[in-house]
Amino acid sequence: MVLEIKNICCIGAGYVGGPTMAVIADKCPHIQINVVDTNQERIEAWNSDDLTKLPIFEPGLDEIIRRTRGNNLNFSCDVEANIKKAEMIFISVNTPTKEKGVGAGQASNLKFVEVCARKVAQHAVGHTIVIEKSTLPVRTAEVIQNILEAYQENNPDIKEKPTFDVLSNPEFLAEGTAINDLENPDRVLIGGQNQNAINALSEIYFNWVPKEQILHTNIWSSELAKLTSNAFLAQRVSSINAIAAICESTGANVREVARAIGTDSRIGSRFLDSGPGFGGSCFKKDILNLVYLSRHFGLNEVADFWEVVVDLNNWHQHRISRIVVKNLFGNVTSKKICILGFAFKANTNDTRESAAINICKDLIEEGAILFINDPKVIPEQISKDLGLNESKELKNIEYEKIFSVSGSWCFERNILKAVENADAIILLTEWDKYTKIDWKLVEKKMRKPAWVFDTRSSLDKKEISNTNLNLWVIGEGTN
Ligand code: UDX
Ligand code: UDX
């Protein structure tokens, strides 16, 4: 039997909920989709007439929103009414790492998921399929199921008791390529017990995903597969970053090493780009979840194994700030440094866990004056991430006066202004626009000796070598 789904509700209009529901709405015009969020400002941004004001930047998303919003896709703050209407509910709320209590610093804080489950228990009508879309620790589905059942035990007078099935359907989209990842997934993973519920969700994906790419597993395998997938990817990035450090010391070139190993079909070529260290909302959090889980089951060696992936990433980020300071004669106090890119990767406005945060904090602590540029990240977000307000006066300060300032930053949209009289440029995010910089012009603007630190190996090395700029490239060192 296949339950017919006419109404879907997604709780959480973030980087996952927003694009995922937009693509489902686009592919399934026969289904009404209501995305709800408790953050009114975010919902208003999703409903903005100006599509450049959507709360998240994701290439291709604005076009899909234009096609679907107001037709079968709606954004609202009315959580209760939309739970009532829905036969299927996706939980897509954030699950930050716990800051206090048991598992602090490692375990995920499930308070938002719990709040959602209670709301669903209270307002759902008839039979409802509840789907965990947020990345969660293994056995969270069980928690959700328990909350749904406990509500009924606590309220024995409810006449028409709703019934529930809980499924796990982890999201594998990567930011910056989310729309393509959703439209052409390598696989869709559905974990659960009840075949009718699994079929109902599979039917939705059948609208655009070939049957053989929809994998069914038990609920815990599905939950663990998501954590494992991110842990494996993050592990590759830490591995290649560790090799980059060896390359810099030995004269080997990490790109050449990556190409040589990546052509081995057993290894494969992706996720071998050395960079400033992985960021994003998932990698660190998911590995720490795995570490917590392993320790919980007494598997200390397993926990230690995965923890090192995160430790190496932290070390690697600080290593980059140390290299910058060392090359600027061991001192960056009152020196102007231009930062190119603050997002954790290109094509997103997301800065969560971005390597730029640690690297910029280190340099500010050393006394540097940072002029930060990013095509999509807003200065207010950078203030939050650095825990330091932007010094707007810096932008117009006379050149001589800059030397009386230290440990400060400002946002500068104009790259040529950001590099004026700067001692160094550090590329942290591989935005395409940075590959088109006119290095001859930049050279004229900088104070000599001037440095370019390319932590993504994405700048035009040939162009830079035609100038007097000193160049340091990740996994190669000084050219
Ligand atoms: C996702 C996943 O859901 C998370 O588990 C994963 O690890 C990271 O990616 P994401 O969509 O990126 O989260 O998070 P975010 O952009 O913070 O969006 C979550 C939304 O849920 C926010 O807009 C927040 O306002 C909303 N929310 C949170 C609710 O509507 N209700 C709540 O009770 C809590
Ligand atoms: C990741 C997973 O890829 C996705 O499947 C999951 O659903 C969410 O987490 P995301 O964090 O959005 O996606 O981006 P991803 O492309 O995986 O990059 C993560 C970090 O690793 C970025 O900081 C990126 O710059 C870095 N990275 C990635 C490298 O440094 N080198 C690489 O070769 C690849």
Coordinates of C-alpha atoms and ligand atoms in Angstrom, one line a residue:
M1 CA 0.0 0.0 0.0
V2 CA 1.3 3.5 -0.8
L3 CA 0.0 6.3 1.3
E4 CA -0.9 9.3 -0.8
I5 CA 1.0 12.4 0.3
K6 CA -0.7 15.7 -0.6
N7 CA 0.7 18.0 2.1
I8 CA 4.3 18.1 3.4
C9 CA 5.5 20.3 6.3
C10 CA 9.2 21.0 6.8
I11 CA 10.2 22.4 10.2
G12 CA 13.4 24.5 9.8
A13 CA 14.0 26.8 6.9
G14 CA 17.8 26.7 6.9
Y15 CA 20.5 25.6 4.6
V16 CA 19.0 22.1 4.4
G17 CA 15.3 22.6 4.8
G18 CA 15.0 25.5 2.3
P19 CA 16.8 24.1 -0.7
T20 CA 15.6 20.5 -0.1
M21 CA 11.9 21.6 0.0
A22 CA 12.4 23.9 -3.0
V23 CA 13.6 21.0 -5.1
I24 CA 10.9 18.7 -3.9
A25 CA 8.3 21.3 -4.7
D26 CA 9.8 21.9 -8.2
K27 CA 9.8 18.1 -9.0
C28 CA 6.4 17.4 -7.4
P29 CA 3.9 20.1 -8.4
H30 CA 1.0 17.8 -7.1
I31 CA 2.3 18.2 -3.5
Q32 CA 1.7 21.3 -1.3
I33 CA 4.8 22.1 0.7
N34 CA 4.9 24.3 3.7
V35 CA 8.2 25.3 5.2
V36 CA 7.9 26.6 8.7
D37 CA 10.4 28.2 11.0
T38 CA 10.2 30.0 14.4
N39 CA 12.5 32.7 13.1
Q40 CA 10.2 35.3 11.7
E41 CA 13.0 37.3 10.1
R42 CA 14.2 34.2 8.2
I43 CA 10.7 33.5 6.9
E44 CA 10.3 37.1 5.8
A45 CA 13.5 36.8 3.9
W46 CA 12.3 33.6 2.2
N47 CA 9.2 35.5 1.2
S48 CA 11.1 38.6 -0.1
D49 CA 10.1 39.8 -3.5
D50 CA 13.7 40.6 -4.2
L51 CA 15.3 37.2 -4.7
T52 CA 18.8 38.4 -4.0
K53 CA 17.5 38.8 -0.4
L54 CA 16.8 35.1 0.2
P55 CA 18.3 34.1 3.6
I56 CA 20.8 31.7 2.0
F57 CA 22.9 32.1 -1.2
E58 CA 22.9 28.9 -3.3
P59 CA 23.5 29.0 -7.1
G60 CA 20.2 28.2 -8.9
L61 CA 18.0 28.4 -5.8
D62 CA 16.5 31.8 -6.8
E63 CA 15.2 30.4 -10.1
I64 CA 13.5 27.5 -8.3
I65 CA 12.0 29.8 -5.7
R66 CA 10.6 32.0 -8.5
R67 CA 8.9 29.0 -10.1
T68 CA 7.5 27.4 -7.0
R69 CA 6.9 29.9 -4.3
G70 CA 3.2 30.9 -4.0
N71 CA 2.3 27.9 -6.1
N72 CA 3.0 24.7 -4.2
L73 CA 5.8 26.1 -1.9
N74 CA 5.0 28.4 1.0
F75 CA 7.1 29.7 3.8
S76 CA 5.4 30.7 7.1
C77 CA 5.8 30.9 10.9
D78 CA 2.6 29.0 11.5
V79 CA 4.1 25.8 12.8
E80 CA 1.0 24.3 14.3
A81 CA -1.5 24.8 11.5
N82 CA 1.0 23.4 9.0
I83 CA 1.7 20.3 11.2
K84 CA -2.0 19.7 11.3
K85 CA -2.4 19.7 7.5
A86 CA 0.6 17.5 6.8
E87 CA 0.7 13.8 6.1
M88 CA 4.5 13.9 6.1
I89 CA 6.7 16.1 8.3
F90 CA 10.4 16.7 7.8
I91 CA 12.4 17.8 10.8
S92 CA 15.2 20.0 9.5
V93 CA 16.2 22.1 12.5
N94 CA 19.8 22.7 13.7
T95 CA 21.5 20.4 16.1
P96 CA 24.5 22.3 17.5
T97 CA 27.2 20.7 19.6
K98 CA 26.4 20.7 23.3
E99 CA 28.1 23.5 25.2
K100 CA 27.3 22.4 28.7
G101 CA 26.5 19.2 30.6
V102 CA 27.1 15.6 29.7
G103 CA 28.9 15.3 26.3
A104 CA 29.7 19.0 26.2
G105 CA 31.9 19.9 23.2
Q106 CA 31.1 16.6 21.5
A107 CA 27.5 15.4 21.7
S108 CA 24.8 17.1 19.7
N109 CA 22.2 19.2 21.4
L110 CA 18.9 17.7 20.5
K111 CA 16.8 20.3 22.3
F112 CA 15.4 21.7 19.0
V113 CA 14.6 18.2 17.7
E114 CA 12.8 17.4 20.9
V115 CA 10.8 20.7 20.8
C116 CA 9.8 19.8 17.2
A117 CA 8.8 16.2 18.2
R118 CA 6.6 17.5 21.0
K119 CA 4.9 20.0 18.7
V120 CA 4.3 17.3 16.2
A121 CA 2.8 15.0 18.9
Q122 CA 0.5 17.8 20.0
H123 CA -0.8 19.0 16.7
A124 CA -0.6 16.1 14.2
V125 CA -3.9 14.7 12.9
G126 CA -4.5 11.2 11.6
H127 CA -1.5 9.2 10.4
T128 CA 1.7 11.2 10.0
I129 CA 5.1 10.1 8.7
V130 CA 7.9 12.0 10.6
I131 CA 11.2 12.2 8.8
E132 CA 14.5 13.1 10.4
K133 CA 16.4 15.2 7.9
S134 CA 18.8 16.9 10.4
T135 CA 22.1 15.1 11.0
L136 CA 21.6 13.3 14.3
P137 CA 23.4 11.0 16.6
V138 CA 22.6 7.3 16.0
R139 CA 19.3 6.2 17.7
T140 CA 17.7 9.6 17.6
A141 CA 14.7 8.2 15.7
E142 CA 14.0 6.2 18.7
V143 CA 13.9 9.3 20.9
I144 CA 11.5 11.0 18.4
Q145 CA 9.3 7.9 18.4
N146 CA 9.3 7.8 22.3
I147 CA 8.3 11.4 22.5
L148 CA 5.5 10.9 20.0
E149 CA 4.2 7.9 22.0
A150 CA 4.7 9.5 25.4
Y151 CA 2.5 12.4 24.5
Q152 CA -0.4 10.1 24.0
E153 CA 0.2 8.3 27.3
N154 CA 0.3 11.7 29.0
N155 CA -3.0 12.7 27.4
P156 CA -5.2 9.6 27.5
D157 CA -8.3 11.6 26.8
I158 CA -7.4 12.4 23.2
K159 CA -10.3 11.0 21.2
E160 CA -8.8 10.4 17.8
K161 CA -5.3 9.4 18.5
P162 CA -2.8 10.3 15.8
T163 CA -0.4 7.6 14.7
F164 CA 3.2 8.0 13.6
D165 CA 6.0 6.4 11.6
V166 CA 9.5 7.7 12.0
L167 CA 12.0 7.5 9.1
S168 CA 15.6 8.7 8.7
N169 CA 16.3 10.3 5.4
P170 CA 19.7 12.0 5.8
E171 CA 20.7 14.9 3.5
F172 CA 23.9 14.6 1.5
L173 CA 23.8 18.0 -0.2
A174 CA 26.9 20.1 -0.1
E175 CA 26.5 23.9 0.1
G176 CA 27.4 25.7 -3.0
T177 CA 26.3 22.8 -5.2
A178 CA 23.1 22.0 -3.2
I179 CA 20.7 22.3 -6.1
N180 CA 22.6 19.9 -8.4
D181 CA 23.2 17.5 -5.4
L182 CA 19.5 17.4 -4.8
E183 CA 18.5 17.1 -8.4
N184 CA 21.1 14.5 -9.3
P185 CA 21.9 12.7 -6.0
D186 CA 24.4 9.8 -6.0
R187 CA 21.8 8.1 -3.8
V188 CA 18.9 8.7 -1.6
L189 CA 19.0 6.9 1.8
I190 CA 15.8 5.9 3.6
G191 CA 16.0 4.2 6.9
G192 CA 13.0 2.8 8.7
Q193 CA 10.9 -0.2 9.6
N194 CA 7.5 0.4 8.2
Q195 CA 7.3 -0.5 4.6
N196 CA 4.3 1.6 3.8
A197 CA 6.0 4.7 5.2
I198 CA 9.2 3.9 3.3
N199 CA 7.2 3.4 0.1
A200 CA 5.4 6.8 0.6
L201 CA 8.7 8.6 0.9
S202 CA 10.3 6.7 -2.0
E203 CA 7.3 7.6 -4.2
I204 CA 8.2 11.3 -3.8
Y205 CA 11.8 10.7 -4.9
F206 CA 10.7 8.5 -7.8
N207 CA 9.5 11.7 -9.4
W208 CA 13.1 12.4 -10.4
V209 CA 15.5 9.9 -8.9
P210 CA 16.0 6.4 -10.6
K211 CA 14.7 3.6 -8.4
E212 CA 18.1 1.9 -8.1
Q213 CA 19.5 5.0 -6.5
I214 CA 17.1 4.8 -3.6
L215 CA 18.6 2.7 -0.8
H216 CA 16.6 1.3 2.0
T217 CA 18.3 0.4 5.3
N218 CA 17.3 -0.1 8.9
I219 CA 17.0 3.2 10.7
W220 CA 20.2 3.0 12.6
S221 CA 22.3 2.2 9.6
S222 CA 20.8 5.2 7.9
E223 CA 21.7 7.5 10.8
L224 CA 25.2 6.0 11.1
A225 CA 25.8 6.2 7.3
K226 CA 25.3 9.9 7.4
L227 CA 27.9 10.4 10.2
T228 CA 30.3 8.0 8.5
S229 CA 30.0 9.6 5.1
N230 CA 30.9 13.0 6.6
A231 CA 33.7 11.5 8.7
F232 CA 35.2 9.8 5.7
L233 CA 35.1 13.0 3.6
A234 CA 36.6 15.1 6.4
Q235 CA 39.3 12.4 7.0
R236 CA 40.4 12.7 3.4
V237 CA 40.7 16.5 3.8
S238 CA 42.7 16.1 7.0
S239 CA 44.9 13.5 5.3
I240 CA 45.7 15.6 2.3
N241 CA 46.3 18.7 4.6
A242 CA 48.8 16.6 6.6
I243 CA 50.6 15.6 3.4
A244 CA 50.6 19.3 2.3
A245 CA 52.7 20.1 5.4
I246 CA 55.2 17.3 4.4
C247 CA 55.2 18.7 0.8
E248 CA 56.1 22.2 2.0
S249 CA 59.1 20.8 4.0
T250 CA 60.4 18.4 1.3
G251 CA 59.9 20.2 -2.0
A252 CA 57.1 17.9 -3.1
N253 CA 54.0 19.5 -4.6
V254 CA 50.7 18.5 -3.0
R255 CA 48.7 18.9 -6.2
E256 CA 51.0 16.5 -8.0
V257 CA 50.8 14.0 -5.1
A258 CA 47.0 14.4 -5.1
R259 CA 46.8 13.8 -8.8
A260 CA 49.1 10.8 -8.6
I261 CA 47.1 9.1 -5.8
G262 CA 43.7 10.2 -7.1
T263 CA 44.1 8.4 -10.4
D264 CA 44.2 5.2 -8.4
S265 CA 40.6 4.1 -8.9
R266 CA 40.7 2.6 -5.4
I267 CA 41.3 6.0 -4.0
G268 CA 39.5 8.3 -6.4
S269 CA 40.2 12.0 -7.2
R270 CA 37.7 13.9 -5.1
F271 CA 38.2 15.5 -1.7
L272 CA 41.9 15.7 -2.2
D273 CA 42.3 19.5 -2.5
S274 CA 44.5 20.8 0.3
G275 CA 43.1 24.0 1.7
P276 CA 43.0 26.1 4.9
G277 CA 41.2 23.3 6.8
F278 CA 37.7 22.0 6.5
G279 CA 34.8 24.0 7.8
G280 CA 31.0 23.9 7.4
S281 CA 28.3 23.0 9.8
C282 CA 28.6 19.2 9.5
F283 CA 32.1 17.7 9.4
K284 CA 33.4 18.7 12.8
K285 CA 30.1 18.1 14.5
D286 CA 29.5 14.7 12.9
I287 CA 32.9 13.5 13.8
L288 CA 32.6 14.6 17.3
N289 CA 29.3 12.8 17.5
L290 CA 31.0 9.7 16.3
V291 CA 33.7 10.2 19.0
Y292 CA 31.1 10.6 21.7
L293 CA 29.2 7.6 20.5
S294 CA 32.4 5.5 20.5
R295 CA 33.4 6.5 24.0
H296 CA 29.9 5.8 25.2
F297 CA 30.3 2.2 24.0
G298 CA 33.8 1.9 25.5
L299 CA 35.5 2.0 22.1
N300 CA 38.2 4.4 23.1
E301 CA 40.6 3.5 20.3
V302 CA 37.9 4.1 17.8
A303 CA 37.1 7.5 19.4
D304 CA 40.8 8.5 19.4
F305 CA 41.1 7.5 15.7
W306 CA 38.3 9.9 14.7
E307 CA 39.2 12.7 17.1
V308 CA 42.6 13.1 15.5
V309 CA 40.9 14.1 12.2
V310 CA 39.4 17.2 14.0
D311 CA 42.7 17.8 16.0
L312 CA 44.7 17.9 12.8
N313 CA 42.2 20.3 11.2
N314 CA 42.6 22.7 14.2
W315 CA 46.4 22.4 14.1
H316 CA 46.4 23.0 10.3
Q317 CA 44.4 26.2 10.6
H318 CA 46.7 27.7 13.2
R319 CA 49.7 26.5 11.2
I320 CA 48.6 28.8 8.4
S321 CA 48.5 31.8 10.7
R322 CA 51.9 31.0 12.0
I323 CA 53.3 30.7 8.5
V324 CA 51.9 34.2 7.6
V325 CA 53.4 35.8 10.8
K326 CA 56.8 34.0 10.2
N327 CA 57.1 35.3 6.7
L328 CA 56.2 38.9 7.7
F329 CA 59.4 39.0 9.8
G330 CA 57.7 37.4 12.8
N331 CA 55.6 40.5 13.4
V332 CA 52.2 41.5 12.0
T333 CA 51.4 44.2 14.6
S334 CA 49.8 47.2 12.8
K335 CA 50.4 45.6 9.4
K336 CA 47.6 45.7 7.0
I337 CA 46.5 42.3 5.7
C338 CA 43.9 41.7 3.0
I339 CA 41.7 38.6 3.5
L340 CA 40.1 37.2 0.4
G341 CA 37.1 35.1 1.3
F342 CA 35.5 34.4 4.7
A343 CA 32.9 31.7 3.7
F344 CA 33.9 28.1 4.6
K345 CA 33.9 27.3 0.8
A346 CA 33.0 29.1 -2.4
N347 CA 29.5 29.7 -3.6
T348 CA 27.9 30.0 -0.2
N349 CA 27.3 32.8 2.3
D350 CA 27.7 30.3 5.2
T351 CA 30.6 30.9 7.6
R352 CA 29.9 28.1 10.1
E353 CA 33.3 26.6 11.3
S354 CA 35.0 28.5 8.4
A355 CA 38.8 28.2 8.7
A356 CA 38.8 32.0 8.2
I357 CA 37.5 32.4 11.7
N358 CA 40.5 30.8 13.5
I359 CA 43.0 32.3 11.1
C360 CA 41.6 35.8 11.3
K361 CA 41.3 35.6 15.1
D362 CA 45.0 34.5 15.4
L363 CA 46.2 37.4 13.2
I364 CA 44.0 39.9 15.1
E365 CA 45.5 38.6 18.3
E366 CA 48.9 39.2 16.9
G367 CA 48.0 42.8 16.3
A368 CA 47.2 42.7 12.5
I369 CA 44.7 45.0 10.8
L370 CA 42.5 42.9 8.5
F371 CA 40.6 44.2 5.5
I372 CA 38.2 41.4 4.8
N373 CA 36.5 40.9 1.4
D374 CA 33.9 38.3 0.6
P375 CA 31.3 38.4 -2.3
K376 CA 28.4 37.0 -0.2
V377 CA 29.2 37.1 3.5
I378 CA 27.9 40.2 5.3
P379 CA 30.0 42.2 7.8
E380 CA 27.5 41.6 10.6
Q381 CA 28.1 37.8 10.3
I382 CA 31.9 38.3 10.5
S383 CA 31.5 40.5 13.6
K384 CA 29.6 37.6 15.3
D385 CA 32.2 35.0 14.2
L386 CA 35.2 37.0 15.3
G387 CA 33.5 38.2 18.5
L388 CA 34.8 41.7 17.6
N389 CA 32.9 44.6 16.0
E390 CA 34.0 46.0 12.7
S391 CA 36.0 49.2 12.9
K392 CA 34.3 51.2 10.2
E393 CA 36.7 54.1 10.7
L394 CA 39.5 51.9 9.5
K395 CA 38.2 52.1 5.9
N396 CA 38.9 55.8 5.5
I397 CA 41.9 56.1 7.9
E398 CA 44.9 57.9 6.4
Y399 CA 47.8 55.6 5.6
E400 CA 50.2 56.9 8.3
K401 CA 47.6 56.7 11.0
I402 CA 47.0 53.0 10.4
F403 CA 50.3 52.3 12.2
S404 CA 48.8 53.5 15.5
V405 CA 46.1 50.9 15.3
S406 CA 46.5 47.2 16.0
G407 CA 44.3 44.1 16.3
S408 CA 41.3 45.4 14.3
W409 CA 39.3 44.6 11.1
C410 CA 36.9 46.1 8.6
F411 CA 35.0 44.8 5.7
E412 CA 36.0 46.1 2.2
R413 CA 34.0 45.3 -0.8
N414 CA 36.5 46.9 -3.2
I415 CA 39.5 44.5 -3.6
L416 CA 41.8 47.3 -4.9
K417 CA 41.1 49.3 -1.7
A418 CA 41.6 46.3 0.5
V419 CA 45.1 45.7 -0.9
E420 CA 46.2 49.3 -0.9
N421 CA 49.4 49.6 1.3
A422 CA 48.8 46.0 2.5
D423 CA 51.8 43.9 3.4
A424 CA 50.0 40.6 2.6
I425 CA 47.0 39.1 0.9
I426 CA 45.7 35.8 2.2
L427 CA 43.3 33.9 0.0
L428 CA 41.0 31.7 2.2
T429 CA 38.0 31.0 0.1
E430 CA 38.3 29.9 -3.6
W431 CA 35.7 32.3 -5.1
D432 CA 36.0 32.4 -8.8
K433 CA 36.3 36.2 -8.9
Y434 CA 39.7 36.0 -7.1
T435 CA 41.2 34.0 -10.0
K436 CA 40.7 37.0 -12.2
I437 CA 42.6 39.5 -10.1
D438 CA 45.0 41.8 -12.1
W439 CA 48.2 41.1 -10.1
K440 CA 50.2 43.7 -11.9
L441 CA 47.8 46.3 -10.6
V442 CA 47.7 44.8 -7.1
E443 CA 51.5 44.8 -6.9
K444 CA 51.6 48.5 -7.5
K445 CA 49.2 49.1 -4.6
M446 CA 50.9 47.0 -1.9
R447 CA 53.7 47.9 0.5
K448 CA 56.9 46.1 -0.3
P449 CA 58.1 43.5 0.5
A450 CA 54.6 42.2 -0.2
W451 CA 53.2 38.6 0.2
V452 CA 50.5 36.6 -1.3
F453 CA 49.4 33.5 0.7
D454 CA 47.2 31.2 -1.4
T455 CA 45.7 28.6 1.0
R456 CA 43.6 27.0 -1.8
S457 CA 46.2 26.9 -4.6
S458 CA 43.6 28.6 -6.8
L459 CA 45.3 31.8 -7.8
D460 CA 47.0 32.5 -11.1
K461 CA 50.5 31.5 -10.2
K462 CA 51.9 32.4 -13.5
E463 CA 50.5 36.0 -13.4
I464 CA 51.8 36.4 -9.8
S465 CA 55.2 35.1 -10.7
N466 CA 55.4 37.9 -13.3
T467 CA 55.3 40.4 -10.5
N468 CA 57.6 41.1 -7.5
L469 CA 55.1 39.7 -5.1
N470 CA 56.3 36.9 -2.8
L471 CA 54.1 33.9 -3.2
W472 CA 53.4 31.1 -0.7
V473 CA 51.1 28.3 -1.9
I474 CA 49.5 25.6 0.3
G475 CA 51.4 22.3 -0.1
E476 CA 54.2 23.9 -2.1
G477 CA 55.5 26.6 0.2
T478 CA 57.4 29.6 -1.0
N479 CA 57.9 29.8 -4.8
Ligands
UDX1 C1 21.2 21.4 8.9 C2 20.8 20.2 9.6 O1 19.5 20.2 9.9 C3 21.8 20.0 10.8 O2 21.4 18.9 11.5 C4 23.1 19.8 10.1 O3 24.0 19.3 11.0 C5 23.5 21.1 9.6 O4 22.6 21.4 8.6 P1 20.8 23.9 8.6 O5 19.6 23.8 7.8 O6 22.1 24.1 8.0 O7 20.9 22.6 9.5 O8 20.6 24.8 9.9 P2 20.1 26.2 10.0 O9 20.4 27.0 8.7 O10 20.5 26.7 11.3 O11 18.5 26.0 10.0 C6 17.7 25.5 11.0 C7 16.5 26.3 11.1 O12 15.6 25.7 12.1 C8 16.7 27.7 11.6 O13 16.2 28.6 10.6 C9 15.9 27.8 12.9 O14 15.3 29.0 13.1 C10 14.9 26.7 12.7 N1 14.3 26.2 14.0 C11 15.2 25.8 15.0 C12 13.0 26.1 14.2 O15 12.2 26.5 13.3 N2 12.5 25.6 15.4 C13 13.3 25.2 16.4 O16 12.8 24.7 17.4 C14 14.7 25.3 16.2
UDX2 C1 29.3 18.3 3.7 C2 29.1 17.0 2.9 O1 29.9 17.0 1.7 C3 27.6 16.8 2.6 O2 27.4 15.6 1.9 C4 26.8 16.9 3.9 O3 25.5 16.7 3.6 C5 27.1 18.2 4.6 O4 28.5 18.3 4.8 P1 29.5 20.9 3.0 O5 30.0 21.0 4.4 O6 28.4 21.8 2.6 O7 29.0 19.4 2.8 O8 30.7 21.1 2.0 P2 31.9 20.2 1.5 O9 32.0 20.4 0.0 O10 31.8 18.8 1.9 O11 33.2 20.9 2.1 C6 33.4 20.9 3.5 C7 34.7 21.6 3.8 O12 35.8 20.8 3.3 C8 34.9 22.9 3.2 O13 35.5 23.8 4.1 C9 35.8 22.7 2.0 O14 36.5 23.8 1.6 C10 36.7 21.6 2.5 N1 37.3 20.8 1.4 C11 36.5 20.0 0.6 C12 38.6 20.8 1.2 O15 39.4 21.5 1.9 N2 39.2 20.0 0.2 C13 38.4 19.2 -0.6 O16 39.0 18.6 -1.4 C14 37.0 19.2 -0.4

